[in-house]
Amino acid sequence: MKVTIVGTGYVGLVSGPCLADVGNQVLCIDTDEEKIRGLQDGVIPIYEPGLESLVRSNVESGRLRFSTNLSDGVDHGDVIFIAVGTPPEEDGSADLQHVLAVAEGIGDALIEFKVIVNKSTVPVGTADRVSEAIQSRLESRGNKIDFAVVSNPEFLKEGAAIEDFVKPDRIVVGADCDRARSIMRALYTPFNRNHDRLLLMDIRSAELTKYAANAMLATKISFMNEVSNIAERVGADIEAVRLGIGSDPRIGYHFIYPGCGYGGSCFPKDVKALAQIAIKSGHKPELLEAVERVNESQKNRLVEMALSHFGEDLTGKCFAIWGLSFKPNTDDMREAPSLAVIKALSERGAAIRAYDPVAKTEAQKQLGETASLEFFDDLYDAVDQSDALLLLTEWKEFRAPDFHRLEQKLISKVIFDGRNVFDPKVVAMHNLSYYSIGRRPVLVESQ
């Protein structure tokens, strides 16, 4: 099948190579000429495990191409995916200007039946607006051409996106015509062989499903963080509580890990956008608003612990930070808790020495590098000359550190663990004070 994907951001750049890898002819379109030149030369602008080799092999086979010409993309694809960004407006609602601009471009170039697929995360009713934009351009040309608009939201986890695409737990397709449904079923057949994962529904339900899924996961995280704050105050261990409730199959173990808040390109944006959808439909989204409030507060939980330990004035103190990206296996810094933590510590006079396995470049773009903020290529170099260590992202290489080295290097001998990676007893054995989420701090006497 011939497929066009408009937008080479995270979703488009994963979807294109995955579709090409099963034999489709895929043309990816983007207005960013520099990015397209880079992709043509094999330069991948994001970090995602396995993506670079997947792009390279499909470019070499001729099944995957890149261009800036939308008209060529409309001519090429039997199916045209819209996978451009929908950044939040000031009120949190999704900005659809890029989606509608693509729709208008499709309307300007359309000459035969196509299936246009909304892959971007968009509010309920967007398919109608895309259809209207295309139809308006066709009418201005004096043409009457059939087309179908479909909702096919993505459910890709950063760090495991390729696996999620090729082995999906569900494929949601919202369509209102049989021809479009048949084409979408054929397109996804290579990923649907073990058992039928295709969920066909009406378009508006498909649009809402994406927001509802992310909001539910965000709610589980904020709920667990709320309970962790209670656990700290009543002397309970949130990790024991997590196991106790996760064993209930109605709850399960996924997304009930306490921590220093969620981030990324999806959860924060989608919770806010769904809240705005609710407000515009006349419903007050009290739970969604609470989920967001809890998360924003949780991002500062480690800072509160540091202030409790060192006092309100952190002038002269230096903090090592392990982990900058919002989660492991990605360099995505969007809404990362590390941004809030670094800002809060810096405002109180602290110096920061930061390390991340892959997000250093992205972090430097967002934060810059100043006299009080340095980035390092080695995790133990970051700890040198530091009073305390803050762990913000649970990268695998942090799970079993050399605690003896940390004991020797940390001036104030204290660790603040924002992901509950370490065993408090093991940390204490090395004469290190230890603060974590939802557990009593373990304090050792100053040396």
Coordinates of C-alpha atoms in Angstrom, one line a residue:
M1 CA 0.0 0.0 0.0
K2 CA 1.2 3.6 -0.6
V3 CA 1.2 5.6 2.5
T4 CA 1.9 9.3 3.2
I5 CA 2.7 10.6 6.6
V6 CA 2.6 14.4 7.1
G7 CA 4.7 15.3 10.1
T8 CA 8.1 13.8 11.1
G9 CA 7.8 14.4 14.8
Y10 CA 7.8 11.5 17.3
V11 CA 4.6 9.9 16.0
G12 CA 5.3 10.3 12.3
L13 CA 8.9 9.3 12.5
V14 CA 8.0 6.0 14.3
S15 CA 4.9 5.2 12.3
G16 CA 6.5 5.7 8.9
P17 CA 9.4 3.3 9.2
C18 CA 7.2 0.7 10.9
L19 CA 4.7 0.8 8.1
A20 CA 7.6 0.7 5.5
D21 CA 9.2 -2.3 7.3
V22 CA 6.3 -4.6 6.4
G23 CA 6.4 -3.7 2.7
N24 CA 4.4 -0.5 2.3
Q25 CA 5.8 2.4 0.2
V26 CA 5.9 5.3 2.6
L27 CA 6.6 9.0 1.9
C28 CA 7.1 11.2 5.0
I29 CA 6.4 14.9 4.6
D30 CA 7.6 17.8 6.7
T31 CA 7.9 21.6 6.2
D32 CA 11.2 21.7 8.0
E33 CA 13.7 21.5 5.2
E34 CA 16.7 21.1 7.5
K35 CA 15.1 18.1 9.2
I36 CA 14.2 16.5 5.9
R37 CA 17.8 16.9 4.6
G38 CA 19.0 15.3 7.8
L39 CA 16.6 12.4 7.6
Q40 CA 17.6 11.8 4.0
D41 CA 21.2 11.7 5.2
G42 CA 20.3 9.3 8.1
V43 CA 20.3 11.9 10.9
I44 CA 17.5 11.0 13.4
P45 CA 16.4 14.1 15.4
I46 CA 15.0 12.1 18.4
Y47 CA 16.3 9.3 20.5
E48 CA 14.2 6.2 20.4
P49 CA 15.7 2.7 20.8
G50 CA 16.0 0.9 17.4
L51 CA 14.7 3.8 15.3
E52 CA 17.9 4.8 13.6
S53 CA 18.6 1.4 12.2
L54 CA 14.9 0.9 11.2
V55 CA 14.9 4.2 9.3
R56 CA 18.3 3.4 7.6
S57 CA 17.3 -0.1 6.5
N58 CA 14.0 1.1 5.0
V59 CA 15.6 4.1 3.3
E60 CA 18.2 1.8 1.7
S61 CA 15.4 -0.6 0.5
G62 CA 13.6 2.3 -1.2
R63 CA 10.4 1.8 0.8
L64 CA 10.8 4.9 2.9
R65 CA 11.4 8.4 1.5
F66 CA 11.3 12.0 2.8
S67 CA 10.1 15.2 1.2
T68 CA 8.9 18.7 1.9
N69 CA 6.3 18.7 -0.9
L70 CA 2.8 18.1 0.4
S71 CA 1.3 17.9 -3.1
D72 CA 3.7 15.0 -3.9
G73 CA 2.5 13.3 -0.6
V74 CA -1.2 13.7 -1.5
D75 CA -0.5 12.2 -5.0
H76 CA 1.5 9.3 -3.5
G77 CA -0.6 8.0 -0.7
D78 CA -3.7 5.9 -0.8
V79 CA -3.8 6.6 2.9
I80 CA -2.6 10.0 4.2
F81 CA -1.8 10.3 7.9
I82 CA -1.8 13.7 9.6
A83 CA 0.8 13.4 12.4
V84 CA 1.7 17.1 13.1
G85 CA 1.9 18.7 16.5
T86 CA -1.0 19.9 18.5
P87 CA 0.7 22.1 21.1
P88 CA -1.4 23.4 24.0
E89 CA -2.9 26.9 23.9
E90 CA -2.6 29.1 26.9
D91 CA -5.8 27.6 28.4
G92 CA -4.5 24.0 27.8
S93 CA -6.7 23.3 24.8
A94 CA -5.1 21.7 21.7
D95 CA -3.9 24.1 19.0
L96 CA -5.2 22.7 15.7
Q97 CA -3.7 25.2 13.3
H98 CA -1.1 22.8 11.9
V99 CA -3.7 20.0 11.5
L100 CA -6.1 22.3 9.7
A101 CA -3.3 23.7 7.5
V102 CA -2.4 20.2 6.4
A103 CA -6.1 19.5 5.7
E104 CA -6.3 22.6 3.5
G105 CA -3.2 21.5 1.7
I106 CA -4.7 18.1 1.0
G107 CA -7.8 19.8 -0.3
D108 CA -5.7 21.9 -2.7
A109 CA -4.0 18.8 -4.2
L110 CA -6.7 16.0 -4.0
I111 CA -7.7 14.5 -7.3
E112 CA -9.0 11.1 -6.4
F113 CA -10.4 9.2 -3.4
K114 CA -8.1 9.1 -0.4
V115 CA -8.4 8.1 3.3
I116 CA -7.2 10.9 5.5
V117 CA -6.2 9.7 9.0
N118 CA -6.0 11.9 12.0
K119 CA -3.0 10.4 13.9
S120 CA -2.3 13.5 15.9
T121 CA -4.0 13.7 19.3
V122 CA -6.9 16.0 18.7
P123 CA -10.1 17.1 20.4
V124 CA -13.4 15.4 19.8
G125 CA -14.9 16.9 16.6
T126 CA -11.6 17.5 14.9
A127 CA -12.4 15.0 12.1
D128 CA -15.4 17.1 11.2
R129 CA -13.2 20.2 11.0
V130 CA -10.6 18.4 8.9
S131 CA -13.4 17.2 6.5
E132 CA -14.8 20.7 6.3
A133 CA -11.3 22.2 5.5
I134 CA -10.7 19.7 2.7
Q135 CA -14.2 20.1 1.3
S136 CA -13.9 23.9 1.4
R137 CA -10.7 23.8 -0.7
L138 CA -12.3 21.3 -3.1
E139 CA -15.3 23.6 -3.6
S140 CA -13.0 26.6 -4.2
R141 CA -11.5 24.6 -7.0
G142 CA -14.9 23.6 -8.4
N143 CA -14.2 19.9 -7.8
K144 CA -16.3 17.2 -6.3
I145 CA -14.1 14.3 -5.1
D146 CA -14.9 11.7 -2.5
F147 CA -12.6 11.2 0.5
A148 CA -12.9 9.8 4.0
V149 CA -11.6 11.1 7.3
V150 CA -10.6 8.6 9.9
S151 CA -9.5 8.8 13.5
N152 CA -6.7 6.4 14.4
P153 CA -5.0 7.7 17.6
E154 CA -1.5 6.5 18.5
F155 CA -0.7 4.7 21.8
L156 CA 3.1 4.7 21.6
K157 CA 5.2 4.7 24.8
E158 CA 8.4 6.7 24.4
G159 CA 11.3 4.3 24.8
A160 CA 9.3 1.4 23.6
A161 CA 7.5 2.9 20.6
I162 CA 8.6 0.5 17.9
E163 CA 7.5 -2.5 19.9
D164 CA 4.2 -0.8 20.6
F165 CA 3.6 -0.1 16.9
V166 CA 4.5 -3.6 15.6
K167 CA 2.9 -5.5 18.5
P168 CA 0.0 -3.2 19.6
D169 CA -2.4 -4.1 22.4
R170 CA -5.2 -2.4 20.4
I171 CA -5.6 -0.6 17.1
V172 CA -8.4 2.0 17.5
V173 CA -10.0 3.1 14.2
G174 CA -12.9 5.6 14.1
A175 CA -14.6 5.7 10.7
D176 CA -18.0 6.3 9.2
C177 CA -17.7 4.5 5.9
D178 CA -17.1 0.8 5.0
R179 CA -14.5 1.7 2.3
A180 CA -12.3 3.5 4.8
R181 CA -12.8 0.7 7.4
S182 CA -11.7 -1.9 4.8
I183 CA -8.6 0.1 3.8
M184 CA -7.5 0.6 7.4
R185 CA -8.0 -3.1 8.2
A186 CA -5.8 -4.0 5.2
L187 CA -3.1 -1.5 6.3
Y188 CA -2.9 -2.9 9.8
T189 CA -3.2 -6.6 8.9
P190 CA 0.6 -7.2 9.2
F191 CA 0.3 -6.0 12.8
N192 CA -2.9 -7.9 13.6
R193 CA -2.0 -11.6 12.9
N194 CA -2.0 -13.2 16.4
H195 CA -5.5 -12.1 17.2
D196 CA -7.8 -9.3 16.2
R197 CA -6.7 -6.1 17.9
L198 CA -8.7 -3.8 15.6
L199 CA -11.3 -1.9 17.5
L200 CA -13.7 -0.2 15.0
M201 CA -15.9 2.6 16.4
D202 CA -17.4 5.9 15.5
I203 CA -15.1 8.8 14.9
R204 CA -15.9 10.8 18.0
S205 CA -15.5 7.8 20.3
A206 CA -12.0 7.1 18.8
E207 CA -11.0 10.8 19.3
L208 CA -12.1 10.6 23.0
T209 CA -10.4 7.2 23.6
K210 CA -6.9 8.7 23.2
Y211 CA -7.5 11.4 25.8
A212 CA -9.4 9.1 28.1
A213 CA -6.5 6.5 28.1
N214 CA -3.8 9.1 28.9
A215 CA -5.9 10.8 31.5
M216 CA -6.6 7.5 33.2
L217 CA -2.9 6.6 33.4
A218 CA -2.1 10.1 34.7
T219 CA -4.8 9.7 37.3
K220 CA -3.3 6.5 38.5
I221 CA 0.1 8.2 38.9
S222 CA -1.3 11.2 40.7
F223 CA -3.4 9.0 43.0
M224 CA -0.4 7.0 44.0
N225 CA 1.6 10.1 44.6
E226 CA -1.2 11.4 46.8
V227 CA -1.2 8.2 48.8
S228 CA 2.6 8.4 49.1
N229 CA 2.3 11.8 50.7
I230 CA -0.1 10.3 53.2
A231 CA 2.2 7.3 53.8
E232 CA 5.1 9.6 54.7
R233 CA 3.0 11.3 57.3
V234 CA 1.5 8.3 59.0
G235 CA 4.7 6.1 58.9
A236 CA 3.6 3.7 56.2
D237 CA 5.8 2.3 53.4
I238 CA 4.3 3.2 50.0
E239 CA 6.2 0.3 48.4
A240 CA 4.4 -2.2 50.6
V241 CA 1.2 -0.4 49.9
R242 CA 1.9 -0.6 46.2
L243 CA 2.3 -4.3 46.3
G244 CA -0.8 -4.7 48.5
I245 CA -3.1 -2.9 46.1
G246 CA -1.4 -4.0 42.8
S247 CA -2.1 -7.7 43.6
D248 CA -5.8 -6.9 43.1
P249 CA -6.4 -7.7 39.5
R250 CA -8.9 -4.8 39.3
I251 CA -6.1 -2.4 40.0
G252 CA -2.9 -4.1 38.7
Y253 CA 0.7 -3.1 39.1
H254 CA 1.0 -0.8 36.1
F255 CA 1.3 3.0 36.6
I256 CA 1.1 2.8 40.4
Y257 CA 4.7 3.6 41.1
P258 CA 5.1 6.7 43.3
G259 CA 7.6 9.3 42.1
C260 CA 8.4 13.0 41.5
G261 CA 5.6 13.5 38.9
Y262 CA 4.9 12.6 35.3
G263 CA 6.0 14.7 32.3
G264 CA 6.5 14.2 28.6
S265 CA 4.6 15.3 25.5
C266 CA 1.4 13.4 26.3
F267 CA 0.1 13.2 29.8
P268 CA 0.4 16.9 30.9
K269 CA -0.9 18.1 27.5
D270 CA -3.7 15.6 27.2
V271 CA -5.0 16.0 30.8
K272 CA -5.3 19.7 30.2
A273 CA -6.8 19.3 26.8
L274 CA -9.4 16.9 28.0
A275 CA -10.3 19.3 30.9
Q276 CA -10.8 22.0 28.3
I277 CA -13.0 19.7 26.2
A278 CA -15.1 19.1 29.3
I279 CA -15.4 22.8 30.2
K280 CA -16.4 23.7 26.6
S281 CA -19.0 21.0 26.7
G282 CA -20.5 22.5 29.9
H283 CA -18.9 20.0 32.4
K284 CA -16.6 20.9 35.3
P285 CA -13.7 18.4 35.2
E286 CA -13.0 18.3 38.9
L287 CA -11.0 15.1 38.9
L288 CA -8.8 16.1 35.9
E289 CA -8.0 19.4 37.5
A290 CA -7.0 17.6 40.7
V291 CA -4.8 15.2 38.8
E292 CA -2.9 18.1 37.3
R293 CA -2.6 19.9 40.6
V294 CA -1.2 16.9 42.4
N295 CA 1.3 16.3 39.6
E296 CA 2.6 19.9 39.6
S297 CA 3.0 19.8 43.4
Q298 CA 4.7 16.4 43.3
K299 CA 7.5 17.8 41.0
N300 CA 8.7 19.9 43.9
R301 CA 8.5 17.1 46.5
L302 CA 12.3 16.4 46.4
V303 CA 13.0 20.2 46.7
E304 CA 10.8 20.3 49.8
M305 CA 12.9 17.4 51.2
A306 CA 16.1 19.2 50.4
L307 CA 14.9 22.3 52.1
S308 CA 13.9 20.3 55.1
H309 CA 17.3 18.8 55.3
F310 CA 19.5 21.8 54.5
G311 CA 17.3 24.8 55.3
E312 CA 15.6 27.4 53.1
D313 CA 18.8 29.1 51.9
L314 CA 20.8 26.7 49.6
T315 CA 23.5 29.2 48.8
G316 CA 26.9 27.4 48.6
K317 CA 25.2 24.0 48.3
C318 CA 25.8 21.8 45.3
F319 CA 23.4 19.1 44.0
A320 CA 24.2 16.3 41.6
I321 CA 21.2 15.2 39.5
W322 CA 21.0 11.8 37.9
G323 CA 18.3 11.8 35.1
L324 CA 17.0 14.7 33.2
S325 CA 14.6 13.2 30.6
F326 CA 11.0 12.8 31.8
K327 CA 11.4 9.0 31.7
P328 CA 14.1 6.4 30.7
N329 CA 15.0 5.5 27.1
T330 CA 14.2 8.9 25.7
D331 CA 15.8 12.3 25.4
D332 CA 12.4 14.0 25.7
M333 CA 12.6 16.9 28.1
R334 CA 9.1 18.2 27.7
E335 CA 7.5 18.9 31.1
A336 CA 10.2 16.8 32.7
P337 CA 10.3 17.0 36.5
S338 CA 14.0 17.8 36.3
L339 CA 13.1 21.3 34.8
A340 CA 11.0 22.2 37.9
V341 CA 13.6 20.8 40.3
I342 CA 16.6 22.6 38.7
K343 CA 14.7 25.9 38.6
A344 CA 13.6 25.7 42.3
L345 CA 17.1 24.7 43.5
S346 CA 18.8 27.4 41.5
E347 CA 16.4 30.1 42.7
R348 CA 17.5 29.2 46.2
G349 CA 21.2 29.7 45.4
A350 CA 22.2 26.1 44.8
A351 CA 24.6 24.9 42.1
I352 CA 23.7 21.9 39.9
R353 CA 25.9 19.2 38.4
A354 CA 23.7 17.1 36.0
Y355 CA 24.0 13.8 34.2
D356 CA 21.7 11.9 31.8
P357 CA 22.7 9.0 29.5
V358 CA 21.0 10.6 26.4
A359 CA 19.2 13.8 27.2
K360 CA 22.2 16.1 27.8
T361 CA 21.9 17.9 24.5
E362 CA 18.1 18.4 24.8
A363 CA 18.6 19.6 28.4
Q364 CA 21.3 22.1 27.3
K365 CA 18.9 23.5 24.7
Q366 CA 16.2 24.1 27.3
L367 CA 18.3 25.2 30.3
G368 CA 21.6 26.5 28.8
E369 CA 24.8 26.0 30.8
T370 CA 25.8 28.6 33.4
A371 CA 28.2 28.9 36.2
S372 CA 25.7 27.3 38.5
L373 CA 24.5 24.6 36.1
E374 CA 27.0 22.1 34.5
F375 CA 26.4 19.0 32.5
F376 CA 28.6 15.9 32.7
D377 CA 29.2 12.8 30.6
D378 CA 29.9 10.5 33.5
L379 CA 27.5 9.9 36.4
Y380 CA 30.2 9.9 39.1
D381 CA 31.9 13.1 37.7
A382 CA 28.5 14.8 38.4
V383 CA 28.7 13.7 42.0
D384 CA 32.2 15.2 42.6
Q385 CA 32.0 18.3 44.8
S386 CA 28.3 17.8 45.4
D387 CA 26.6 17.9 48.8
A388 CA 23.7 15.6 47.8
L389 CA 22.5 13.4 44.9
L390 CA 19.0 13.7 43.5
L391 CA 17.7 10.8 41.3
L392 CA 15.0 12.0 39.0
T393 CA 14.8 9.4 36.2
E394 CA 15.0 5.7 36.7
W395 CA 17.6 4.8 34.0
K396 CA 18.8 1.2 34.4
E397 CA 22.4 2.3 35.0
F398 CA 21.3 4.0 38.2
R399 CA 19.8 0.9 39.8
A400 CA 23.0 -0.6 41.3
P401 CA 25.5 2.2 41.8
D402 CA 28.7 2.0 43.6
F403 CA 27.5 3.3 47.0
H404 CA 31.0 3.2 48.4
R405 CA 32.0 5.8 45.8
L406 CA 29.0 7.9 46.5
E407 CA 29.8 7.8 50.2
Q408 CA 33.3 9.0 49.4
K409 CA 32.2 11.7 47.0
L410 CA 29.1 13.3 48.6
I411 CA 30.1 16.1 50.9
S412 CA 26.9 16.0 53.0
K413 CA 26.3 12.3 52.4
V414 CA 22.6 12.4 51.4
I415 CA 20.6 11.0 48.6
F416 CA 17.1 12.2 47.5
D417 CA 15.5 9.4 45.4
G418 CA 12.6 10.6 43.3
R419 CA 11.8 7.2 41.9
N420 CA 12.3 4.9 44.9
V421 CA 15.0 3.0 43.0
F422 CA 17.2 2.2 46.0
D423 CA 16.7 0.0 49.1
P424 CA 16.8 2.3 52.1
K425 CA 18.7 -0.3 54.2
V426 CA 21.4 -0.7 51.6
V427 CA 21.9 3.1 51.4
A428 CA 22.1 3.4 55.1
M429 CA 24.8 0.7 55.3
H430 CA 27.1 3.1 53.5
N431 CA 26.5 5.9 55.9
L432 CA 24.3 7.9 53.6
S433 CA 21.1 9.6 54.6
Y434 CA 18.3 8.7 52.3
Y435 CA 15.0 10.4 51.4
S436 CA 12.5 8.8 49.0
I437 CA 8.8 9.1 48.0
G438 CA 6.2 7.7 50.5
R439 CA 8.7 6.2 52.9
R440 CA 10.3 7.4 56.1
P441 CA 13.7 9.1 55.6
V442 CA 16.7 7.2 56.8
L443 CA 19.1 9.6 58.5
V444 CA 22.6 8.9 59.6
E445 CA 24.8 11.1 61.8
S446 CA 27.0 13.6 60.0
Q447 CA 30.6 12.5 59.6

